[in-house]
């Protein structure tokens, strides 16, 4: 790279291609966010802020009874949803805007996870 050449000119960006995520990648992302991410962040928020701040009354009841029941329930639901989505791939891919729906649900799950983590961190900071 010569002194007159900038970094932008030195990089060859013609080989970089952005690809849309595939169906299986979207299902896997949904399972990770709504399965692991939501369960872990719910447990973090409940551990530091208490189960009384949980918005879902069913999850709140499970947290009060035994926190691992929340993990079992969320794992079962997301496993079922993931299997159904994989088995119904041909049907889902015929629906207009199916990729936008997936991205919206994944985005919503990310917001839920971040909110749960924020609640837990705010409770720690308040102590």
PDB file of C-alpha atoms in Angstrom:
ATOM      1  CA  UNK A   1       0.000   0.000   0.000  1.00  0.00           C
ATOM      2  CA  UNK A   2       1.530   3.295  -1.044  1.00  0.00           C
ATOM      3  CA  UNK A   3       1.223   6.439   0.993  1.00  0.00           C
ATOM      4  CA  UNK A   4      -1.209   7.992  -1.481  1.00  0.00           C
ATOM      5  CA  UNK A   5      -3.458   4.924  -1.394  1.00  0.00           C
ATOM      6  CA  UNK A   6      -6.077   4.878   1.363  1.00  0.00           C
ATOM      7  CA  UNK A   7      -7.156   1.814   3.290  1.00  0.00           C
ATOM      8  CA  UNK A   8     -10.499   1.787   1.467  1.00  0.00           C
ATOM      9  CA  UNK A   9      -8.724   1.694  -1.863  1.00  0.00           C
ATOM     10  CA  UNK A  10      -6.338  -1.030  -0.681  1.00  0.00           C
ATOM     11  CA  UNK A  11      -9.137  -3.398   0.357  1.00  0.00           C
ATOM     12  CA  UNK A  12     -10.715  -5.446  -2.378  1.00  0.00           C
ATOM     13  CA  UNK A  13     -14.370  -5.601  -1.315  1.00  0.00           C
ATOM     14  CA  UNK A  14     -15.574  -7.160  -4.550  1.00  0.00           C
ATOM     15  CA  UNK A  15     -15.247 -10.664  -3.068  1.00  0.00           C
ATOM     16  CA  UNK A  16     -17.537  -9.943  -0.103  1.00  0.00           C
ATOM     17  CA  UNK A  17     -21.070 -11.151  -0.678  1.00  0.00           C
ATOM     18  CA  UNK A  18     -23.923 -10.726   1.774  1.00  0.00           C
ATOM     19  CA  UNK A  19     -26.270 -13.672   1.740  1.00  0.00           C
ATOM     20  CA  UNK A  20     -29.743 -13.878   3.159  1.00  0.00           C
ATOM     21  CA  UNK A  21     -29.917 -16.343   6.050  1.00  0.00           C
ATOM     22  CA  UNK A  22     -31.254 -19.731   5.070  1.00  0.00           C
ATOM     23  CA  UNK A  23     -34.329 -21.399   6.496  1.00  0.00           C
ATOM     24  CA  UNK A  24     -32.450 -23.766   8.812  1.00  0.00           C
ATOM     25  CA  UNK A  25     -30.255 -20.920  10.065  1.00  0.00           C
ATOM     26  CA  UNK A  26     -33.357 -18.875  10.908  1.00  0.00           C
ATOM     27  CA  UNK A  27     -34.974 -21.792  12.747  1.00  0.00           C
ATOM     28  CA  UNK A  28     -31.744 -22.402  14.670  1.00  0.00           C
ATOM     29  CA  UNK A  29     -31.518 -18.711  15.582  1.00  0.00           C
ATOM     30  CA  UNK A  30     -35.115 -18.772  16.803  1.00  0.00           C
ATOM     31  CA  UNK A  31     -34.446 -21.863  18.909  1.00  0.00           C
ATOM     32  CA  UNK A  32     -31.284 -20.366  20.435  1.00  0.00           C
ATOM     33  CA  UNK A  33     -32.823 -16.980  21.228  1.00  0.00           C
ATOM     34  CA  UNK A  34     -36.205 -18.192  22.506  1.00  0.00           C
ATOM     35  CA  UNK A  35     -34.854 -21.382  24.066  1.00  0.00           C
ATOM     36  CA  UNK A  36     -31.486 -20.810  25.640  1.00  0.00           C
ATOM     37  CA  UNK A  37     -31.442 -17.000  25.662  1.00  0.00           C
ATOM     38  CA  UNK A  38     -34.900 -16.503  27.126  1.00  0.00           C
ATOM     39  CA  UNK A  39     -34.530 -19.270  29.722  1.00  0.00           C
ATOM     40  CA  UNK A  40     -31.086 -18.131  30.880  1.00  0.00           C
ATOM     41  CA  UNK A  41     -32.010 -14.453  31.013  1.00  0.00           C
ATOM     42  CA  UNK A  42     -35.265 -15.228  32.860  1.00  0.00           C
ATOM     43  CA  UNK A  43     -33.299 -17.144  35.481  1.00  0.00           C
ATOM     44  CA  UNK A  44     -30.799 -14.284  35.806  1.00  0.00           C
ATOM     45  CA  UNK A  45     -33.569 -11.722  36.263  1.00  0.00           C
ATOM     46  CA  UNK A  46     -35.411 -13.934  38.768  1.00  0.00           C
ATOM     47  CA  UNK A  47     -32.250 -14.677  40.739  1.00  0.00           C
ATOM     48  CA  UNK A  48     -31.373 -11.020  41.244  1.00  0.00           C
ATOM     49  CA  UNK A  49     -34.741  -9.237  41.090  1.00  0.00           C
ATOM     50  CA  UNK A  50     -37.017 -11.995  42.350  1.00  0.00           C
ATOM     51  CA  UNK A  51     -39.717 -13.950  40.535  1.00  0.00           C
ATOM     52  CA  UNK A  52     -42.401 -11.371  41.374  1.00  0.00           C
ATOM     53  CA  UNK A  53     -41.221  -9.140  38.484  1.00  0.00           C
ATOM     54  CA  UNK A  54     -41.897 -11.844  35.873  1.00  0.00           C
ATOM     55  CA  UNK A  55     -44.689 -10.613  33.582  1.00  0.00           C
ATOM     56  CA  UNK A  56     -45.987 -14.067  32.602  1.00  0.00           C
ATOM     57  CA  UNK A  57     -48.055 -15.509  35.478  1.00  0.00           C
ATOM     58  CA  UNK A  58     -47.384 -19.127  34.438  1.00  0.00           C
ATOM     59  CA  UNK A  59     -43.633 -18.594  34.327  1.00  0.00           C
ATOM     60  CA  UNK A  60     -43.822 -16.679  37.618  1.00  0.00           C
ATOM     61  CA  UNK A  61     -45.603 -19.685  39.210  1.00  0.00           C
ATOM     62  CA  UNK A  62     -42.939 -22.067  37.911  1.00  0.00           C
ATOM     63  CA  UNK A  63     -40.160 -19.776  39.165  1.00  0.00           C
ATOM     64  CA  UNK A  64     -41.692 -19.746  42.635  1.00  0.00           C
ATOM     65  CA  UNK A  65     -42.133 -23.528  42.648  1.00  0.00           C
ATOM     66  CA  UNK A  66     -38.760 -24.479  41.126  1.00  0.00           C
ATOM     67  CA  UNK A  67     -36.678 -22.476  38.604  1.00  0.00           C
ATOM     68  CA  UNK A  68     -35.600 -25.568  36.664  1.00  0.00           C
ATOM     69  CA  UNK A  69     -39.227 -26.102  35.683  1.00  0.00           C
ATOM     70  CA  UNK A  70     -38.940 -22.908  33.638  1.00  0.00           C
ATOM     71  CA  UNK A  71     -35.947 -24.344  31.799  1.00  0.00           C
ATOM     72  CA  UNK A  72     -37.787 -27.610  31.155  1.00  0.00           C
ATOM     73  CA  UNK A  73     -40.911 -25.840  29.876  1.00  0.00           C
ATOM     74  CA  UNK A  74     -39.042 -23.437  27.602  1.00  0.00           C
ATOM     75  CA  UNK A  75     -36.847 -26.243  26.266  1.00  0.00           C
ATOM     76  CA  UNK A  76     -39.870 -28.406  25.490  1.00  0.00           C
ATOM     77  CA  UNK A  77     -41.748 -25.594  23.761  1.00  0.00           C
ATOM     78  CA  UNK A  78     -38.827 -24.436  21.656  1.00  0.00           C
ATOM     79  CA  UNK A  79     -37.888 -28.026  20.732  1.00  0.00           C
ATOM     80  CA  UNK A  80     -41.438 -28.682  19.579  1.00  0.00           C
ATOM     81  CA  UNK A  81     -41.580 -25.398  17.639  1.00  0.00           C
ATOM     82  CA  UNK A  82     -38.209 -26.082  16.011  1.00  0.00           C
ATOM     83  CA  UNK A  83     -39.186 -29.581  14.910  1.00  0.00           C
ATOM     84  CA  UNK A  84     -42.531 -28.392  13.536  1.00  0.00           C
ATOM     85  CA  UNK A  85     -40.877 -25.540  11.645  1.00  0.00           C
ATOM     86  CA  UNK A  86     -38.301 -27.887  10.135  1.00  0.00           C
ATOM     87  CA  UNK A  87     -40.940 -30.431   9.137  1.00  0.00           C
ATOM     88  CA  UNK A  88     -43.184 -27.751   7.614  1.00  0.00           C
ATOM     89  CA  UNK A  89     -40.419 -26.019   5.694  1.00  0.00           C
ATOM     90  CA  UNK A  90     -42.049 -26.404   2.280  1.00  0.00           C
ATOM     91  CA  UNK A  91     -45.285 -24.869   3.567  1.00  0.00           C
ATOM     92  CA  UNK A  92     -43.619 -21.989   5.407  1.00  0.00           C
ATOM     93  CA  UNK A  93     -41.407 -21.043   2.457  1.00  0.00           C
ATOM     94  CA  UNK A  94     -44.520 -20.578   0.284  1.00  0.00           C
ATOM     95  CA  UNK A  95     -45.883 -17.896   2.607  1.00  0.00           C
ATOM     96  CA  UNK A  96     -45.049 -14.375   1.427  1.00  0.00           C
ATOM     97  CA  UNK A  97     -42.763 -12.594   3.871  1.00  0.00           C
ATOM     98  CA  UNK A  98     -41.774 -15.710   5.784  1.00  0.00           C
ATOM     99  CA  UNK A  99     -38.189 -14.477   6.187  1.00  0.00           C
ATOM    100  CA  UNK A 100     -39.402 -11.123   7.578  1.00  0.00           C
ATOM    101  CA  UNK A 101     -41.620 -13.001  10.053  1.00  0.00           C
ATOM    102  CA  UNK A 102     -38.661 -15.062  11.250  1.00  0.00           C
ATOM    103  CA  UNK A 103     -36.469 -11.977  11.592  1.00  0.00           C
ATOM    104  CA  UNK A 104     -39.250 -10.194  13.493  1.00  0.00           C
ATOM    105  CA  UNK A 105     -39.706 -13.054  15.953  1.00  0.00           C
ATOM    106  CA  UNK A 106     -35.948 -13.367  16.418  1.00  0.00           C
ATOM    107  CA  UNK A 107     -35.719  -9.596  16.952  1.00  0.00           C
ATOM    108  CA  UNK A 108     -38.531  -9.679  19.501  1.00  0.00           C
ATOM    109  CA  UNK A 109     -36.790 -12.540  21.312  1.00  0.00           C
ATOM    110  CA  UNK A 110     -33.582 -10.530  21.393  1.00  0.00           C
ATOM    111  CA  UNK A 111     -35.451  -7.600  22.964  1.00  0.00           C
ATOM    112  CA  UNK A 112     -36.951  -9.947  25.584  1.00  0.00           C
ATOM    113  CA  UNK A 113     -33.525 -11.383  26.438  1.00  0.00           C
ATOM    114  CA  UNK A 114     -31.957  -7.932  26.703  1.00  0.00           C
ATOM    115  CA  UNK A 115     -34.832  -6.723  28.885  1.00  0.00           C
ATOM    116  CA  UNK A 116     -34.422  -9.686  31.221  1.00  0.00           C
ATOM    117  CA  UNK A 117     -30.685  -9.067  31.492  1.00  0.00           C
ATOM    118  CA  UNK A 118     -31.337  -5.371  32.142  1.00  0.00           C
ATOM    119  CA  UNK A 119     -33.779  -6.215  34.962  1.00  0.00           C
ATOM    120  CA  UNK A 120     -31.202  -8.517  36.549  1.00  0.00           C
ATOM    121  CA  UNK A 121     -28.403  -5.966  36.256  1.00  0.00           C
ATOM    122  CA  UNK A 122     -30.616  -3.158  37.577  1.00  0.00           C
ATOM    123  CA  UNK A 123     -31.479  -5.303  40.600  1.00  0.00           C
ATOM    124  CA  UNK A 124     -27.779  -5.983  41.242  1.00  0.00           C
ATOM    125  CA  UNK A 125     -26.978  -2.278  40.965  1.00  0.00           C
ATOM    126  CA  UNK A 126     -29.774  -1.391  43.390  1.00  0.00           C
ATOM    127  CA  UNK A 127     -28.307  -3.593  46.123  1.00  0.00           C
TER     128      UNK A 127
END
